[in-house]
Amino acid sequence: DVEIKPDGILYLPEIKYRRILLSTFGPGGWGLVPRSRFIERNGFVVAEFALFARGRLISTAWGEHNLSSGVARSLGTALEAARSMALMRCCKDIGIASELWEVEFIERWKSENAIEVWCEHAKTGDKRKLWRRRDRAPFSYPFRETDSSSGGSEGSGSGGFRSGGGGSRFRSSTNLGGFS
């Protein structure tokens, strides 16, 4: 279930968090509620949300989205992206996919499941190393995988320890505060 961004950041797709919450609390057993009006400032939209389960407050978190990222075509899309970010942060607080912020897990997952390859940009000719899952097809347009004179195309290092959520197998010891 874990994915890796080309810059090496691990994450769990947002829909996976929703499925975990649904399987744990059942339909209608959880909800993400806005706690503030959204704030639009310096090209970002931010808002605070609260995760409730079975009528009890579980966690609060702020979500944000860069309006100039090109992904958000409307304010509504940007707010939905901020909501998703807040949901992932709230889930981290209750142990869902929290290992994605642990250096040891990140390094192990990358060495077992990912590959760092040299790629060349089709238009600019820029070369850089990008990460992808081993079980995924090689990069295609605009980047394509190449050999590089500056080194091999495979790496198992950490490529930085940043992470953004996700895991292939989550610990069964996740404590949901008496909710499971």
mmCIF file of C-alpha atoms in Angstrom:
data_model
loop_
_atom_site.group_PDB
_atom_site.id
_atom_site.type_symbol
_atom_site.label_atom_id
_atom_site.label_comp_id
_atom_site.label_asym_id
_atom_site.label_seq_id
_atom_site.Cartn_x
_atom_site.Cartn_y
_atom_site.Cartn_z
ATOM 1 C CA ASP A 1 0.000 0.000 0.000
ATOM 2 C CA VAL A 2 2.952 2.351 0.481
ATOM 3 C CA GLU A 3 3.835 4.601 -2.428
ATOM 4 C CA ILE A 4 6.982 6.595 -3.064
ATOM 5 C CA LYS A 5 7.245 10.002 -4.680
ATOM 6 C CA PRO A 6 10.061 10.639 -7.172
ATOM 7 C CA ASP A 7 11.888 12.677 -4.508
ATOM 8 C CA GLY A 8 11.933 9.638 -2.184
ATOM 9 C CA ILE A 9 9.131 10.604 0.195
ATOM 10 C CA LEU A 10 6.990 7.654 1.290
ATOM 11 C CA TYR A 11 3.253 8.080 1.626
ATOM 12 C CA LEU A 12 0.016 6.185 1.970
ATOM 13 C CA PRO A 13 -2.675 7.263 -0.498
ATOM 14 C CA GLU A 14 -5.420 9.170 1.270
ATOM 15 C CA ILE A 15 -8.104 6.646 0.308
ATOM 16 C CA LYS A 16 -6.228 3.991 2.329
ATOM 17 C CA TYR A 17 -6.629 6.063 5.503
ATOM 18 C CA ARG A 18 -10.363 6.286 4.839
ATOM 19 C CA ARG A 19 -10.601 2.523 4.307
ATOM 20 C CA ILE A 20 -8.740 1.821 7.562
ATOM 21 C CA LEU A 21 -11.093 4.145 9.452
ATOM 22 C CA LEU A 22 -14.130 2.589 7.777
ATOM 23 C CA SER A 23 -13.042 -0.956 8.594
ATOM 24 C CA THR A 24 -12.272 0.045 12.204
ATOM 25 C CA PHE A 25 -15.264 2.250 13.022
ATOM 26 C CA GLY A 26 -17.831 1.198 10.419
ATOM 27 C CA PRO A 27 -19.978 3.338 8.105
ATOM 28 C CA GLY A 28 -20.867 6.592 9.836
ATOM 29 C CA GLY A 29 -18.622 5.709 12.766
ATOM 30 C CA TRP A 30 -16.097 8.430 12.066
ATOM 31 C CA GLY A 31 -16.025 11.921 10.602
ATOM 32 C CA LEU A 32 -13.681 14.769 9.839
ATOM 33 C CA VAL A 33 -15.174 18.106 10.889
ATOM 34 C CA PRO A 34 -13.811 21.587 10.109
ATOM 35 C CA ARG A 35 -12.848 23.509 13.261
ATOM 36 C CA SER A 36 -12.049 26.797 11.565
ATOM 37 C CA ARG A 37 -12.840 28.824 8.512
ATOM 38 C CA PHE A 38 -10.244 28.363 5.834
ATOM 39 C CA ILE A 39 -7.444 30.895 5.581
ATOM 40 C CA GLU A 40 -6.016 31.890 2.231
ATOM 41 C CA ARG A 41 -2.599 33.521 2.506
ATOM 42 C CA ASN A 42 0.638 33.665 0.512
ATOM 43 C CA GLY A 43 -0.625 31.221 -2.096
ATOM 44 C CA PHE A 44 -1.774 28.622 0.442
ATOM 45 C CA VAL A 45 -5.139 27.614 1.793
ATOM 46 C CA VAL A 46 -5.147 26.235 5.365
ATOM 47 C CA ALA A 47 -7.843 24.983 7.716
ATOM 48 C CA GLU A 48 -8.082 23.059 10.984
ATOM 49 C CA PHE A 49 -10.063 19.815 11.158
ATOM 50 C CA ALA A 50 -11.075 17.433 13.938
ATOM 51 C CA LEU A 51 -11.351 13.661 13.625
ATOM 52 C CA PHE A 52 -14.245 12.171 15.563
ATOM 53 C CA ALA A 53 -14.975 8.464 16.009
ATOM 54 C CA ARG A 54 -18.045 7.046 17.689
ATOM 55 C CA GLY A 55 -18.949 10.518 18.909
ATOM 56 C CA ARG A 56 -15.599 11.231 20.577
ATOM 57 C CA LEU A 57 -12.876 13.662 19.594
ATOM 58 C CA ILE A 58 -9.822 11.690 18.468
ATOM 59 C CA SER A 59 -7.420 14.276 17.081
ATOM 60 C CA THR A 60 -7.127 17.696 15.486
ATOM 61 C CA ALA A 61 -4.779 18.809 12.739
ATOM 62 C CA TRP A 62 -4.239 21.578 10.231
ATOM 63 C CA GLY A 63 -4.265 20.841 6.539
ATOM 64 C CA GLU A 64 -2.832 23.013 3.814
ATOM 65 C CA HIS A 65 -2.510 23.124 0.066
ATOM 66 C CA ASN A 66 -0.404 25.258 -2.245
ATOM 67 C CA LEU A 67 -2.783 27.073 -4.586
ATOM 68 C CA SER A 68 -0.006 27.655 -7.119
ATOM 69 C CA SER A 69 0.920 23.955 -7.390
ATOM 70 C CA GLY A 70 -1.063 23.572 -10.604
ATOM 71 C CA VAL A 71 -2.983 20.651 -9.093
ATOM 72 C CA ALA A 72 -5.778 22.709 -7.548
ATOM 73 C CA ARG A 73 -7.925 24.071 -10.336
ATOM 74 C CA SER A 74 -10.389 25.636 -7.909
ATOM 75 C CA LEU A 75 -10.691 26.711 -4.305
ATOM 76 C CA GLY A 76 -12.919 23.696 -3.653
ATOM 77 C CA THR A 77 -10.234 21.316 -4.931
ATOM 78 C CA ALA A 78 -7.610 23.060 -2.777
ATOM 79 C CA LEU A 79 -9.839 22.791 0.308
ATOM 80 C CA GLU A 80 -10.390 19.077 -0.347
ATOM 81 C CA ALA A 81 -6.617 18.597 -0.602
ATOM 82 C CA ALA A 82 -6.153 20.464 2.703
ATOM 83 C CA ARG A 83 -8.822 18.252 4.281
ATOM 84 C CA SER A 84 -7.009 15.127 3.073
ATOM 85 C CA MET A 85 -3.736 16.391 4.544
ATOM 86 C CA ALA A 86 -5.454 17.008 7.892
ATOM 87 C CA LEU A 87 -6.975 13.505 7.823
ATOM 88 C CA MET A 88 -3.551 11.932 7.296
ATOM 89 C CA ARG A 89 -2.117 13.963 10.175
ATOM 90 C CA CYS A 90 -4.980 13.023 12.499
ATOM 91 C CA CYS A 91 -4.500 9.349 11.618
ATOM 92 C CA LYS A 92 -0.800 9.585 12.446
ATOM 93 C CA ASP A 93 -1.805 10.706 15.949
ATOM 94 C CA ILE A 94 -3.684 7.428 16.510
ATOM 95 C CA GLY A 95 -0.948 5.235 15.046
ATOM 96 C CA ILE A 96 -2.248 4.702 11.518
ATOM 97 C CA ALA A 97 0.771 4.690 9.192
ATOM 98 C CA SER A 98 2.873 6.392 11.855
ATOM 99 C CA GLU A 99 5.891 4.300 10.871
ATOM 100 C CA LEU A 100 6.189 6.469 7.763
ATOM 101 C CA TRP A 101 7.899 9.043 9.973
ATOM 102 C CA GLU A 102 10.424 6.526 11.408
ATOM 103 C CA VAL A 103 13.875 6.564 9.807
ATOM 104 C CA GLU A 104 14.422 2.822 10.313
ATOM 105 C CA PHE A 105 11.145 1.914 8.581
ATOM 106 C CA ILE A 106 11.804 4.328 5.706
ATOM 107 C CA GLU A 107 15.298 2.948 5.081
ATOM 108 C CA ARG A 108 14.133 -0.680 5.262
ATOM 109 C CA TRP A 109 11.122 -0.089 3.004
ATOM 110 C CA LYS A 110 13.231 1.704 0.402
ATOM 111 C CA SER A 111 15.899 -0.999 0.374
ATOM 112 C CA GLU A 112 13.288 -3.751 -0.054
ATOM 113 C CA ASN A 113 10.699 -2.073 -2.281
ATOM 114 C CA ALA A 114 12.156 0.912 -4.130
ATOM 115 C CA ILE A 115 14.838 1.768 -6.619
ATOM 116 C CA GLU A 116 16.591 5.055 -7.305
ATOM 117 C CA VAL A 117 17.295 5.526 -11.021
ATOM 118 C CA TRP A 118 18.949 8.119 -13.226
ATOM 119 C CA CYS A 119 16.449 9.900 -15.435
ATOM 120 C CA GLU A 120 16.725 12.488 -18.176
ATOM 121 C CA HIS A 121 14.091 15.116 -18.898
ATOM 122 C CA ALA A 122 12.882 14.806 -22.503
ATOM 123 C CA LYS A 123 12.738 18.559 -23.167
ATOM 124 C CA THR A 124 15.501 20.069 -21.025
ATOM 125 C CA GLY A 125 18.009 17.209 -20.935
ATOM 126 C CA ASP A 126 18.388 17.653 -17.159
ATOM 127 C CA LYS A 127 19.537 14.483 -15.413
ATOM 128 C CA ARG A 128 18.586 13.577 -11.881
ATOM 129 C CA LYS A 129 17.988 10.581 -9.674
ATOM 130 C CA LEU A 130 14.350 9.692 -9.067
ATOM 131 C CA TRP A 131 12.750 7.041 -6.872
ATOM 132 C CA ARG A 132 10.103 4.525 -7.926
ATOM 133 C CA ARG A 133 8.737 1.250 -6.626
ATOM 134 C CA ARG A 134 10.568 -1.823 -7.911
ATOM 135 C CA ASP A 135 7.285 -3.371 -9.052
ATOM 136 C CA ARG A 136 6.362 -0.371 -11.224
ATOM 137 C CA ALA A 137 7.182 0.299 -14.852
ATOM 138 C CA PRO A 138 10.191 2.508 -15.639
ATOM 139 C CA PHE A 139 9.600 6.260 -15.804
ATOM 140 C CA SER A 140 8.219 7.628 -19.045
ATOM 141 C CA TYR A 141 7.562 11.139 -20.348
ATOM 142 C CA PRO A 142 8.706 13.716 -19.401
ATOM 143 C CA PHE A 143 11.474 11.786 -17.623
ATOM 144 C CA ARG A 144 12.961 8.593 -19.020
ATOM 145 C CA GLU A 145 15.390 6.276 -17.283
ATOM 146 C CA THR A 146 18.986 6.388 -18.511
ATOM 147 C CA ASP A 147 22.454 5.248 -17.571
ATOM 148 C CA SER A 148 24.572 7.976 -16.097
ATOM 149 C CA SER A 149 28.299 8.483 -16.245
ATOM 150 C CA SER A 150 28.171 9.780 -12.685
ATOM 151 C CA GLY A 151 27.213 6.455 -11.125
ATOM 152 C CA GLY A 152 24.891 3.495 -11.072
ATOM 153 C CA SER A 153 21.168 3.680 -11.503
ATOM 154 C CA GLU A 154 20.137 1.812 -8.392
ATOM 155 C CA GLY A 155 20.245 2.930 -4.802
ATOM 156 C CA SER A 156 18.984 1.598 -1.543
ATOM 157 C CA GLY A 157 19.909 4.495 0.700
ATOM 158 C CA SER A 158 17.411 6.729 2.364
ATOM 159 C CA GLY A 159 17.653 9.621 -0.091
ATOM 160 C CA GLY A 160 16.665 11.868 2.787
ATOM 161 C CA PHE A 161 14.494 10.837 5.670
ATOM 162 C CA ARG A 162 11.404 12.867 4.875
ATOM 163 C CA SER A 163 8.184 10.965 4.612
ATOM 164 C CA GLY A 164 4.572 11.787 4.031
ATOM 165 C CA GLY A 165 2.528 8.801 5.054
ATOM 166 C CA GLY A 166 1.924 5.183 3.894
ATOM 167 C CA GLY A 167 3.070 1.638 4.615
ATOM 168 C CA SER A 168 2.954 -1.759 2.954
ATOM 169 C CA ARG A 169 2.097 -3.636 6.155
ATOM 170 C CA PHE A 170 1.100 -1.666 9.203
ATOM 171 C CA ARG A 171 1.804 -2.827 12.692
ATOM 172 C CA SER A 172 -0.990 -4.888 14.110
ATOM 173 C CA SER A 173 -0.303 -3.240 17.455
ATOM 174 C CA THR A 174 -1.888 0.029 16.344
ATOM 175 C CA ASN A 175 -3.716 1.313 19.398
ATOM 176 C CA LEU A 176 -6.969 3.059 18.564
ATOM 177 C CA GLY A 177 -7.631 4.147 22.128
ATOM 178 C CA GLY A 178 -10.150 1.434 22.913
ATOM 179 C CA PHE A 179 -12.105 1.892 19.683
ATOM 180 C CA SER A 180 -11.132 -1.319 17.893
#
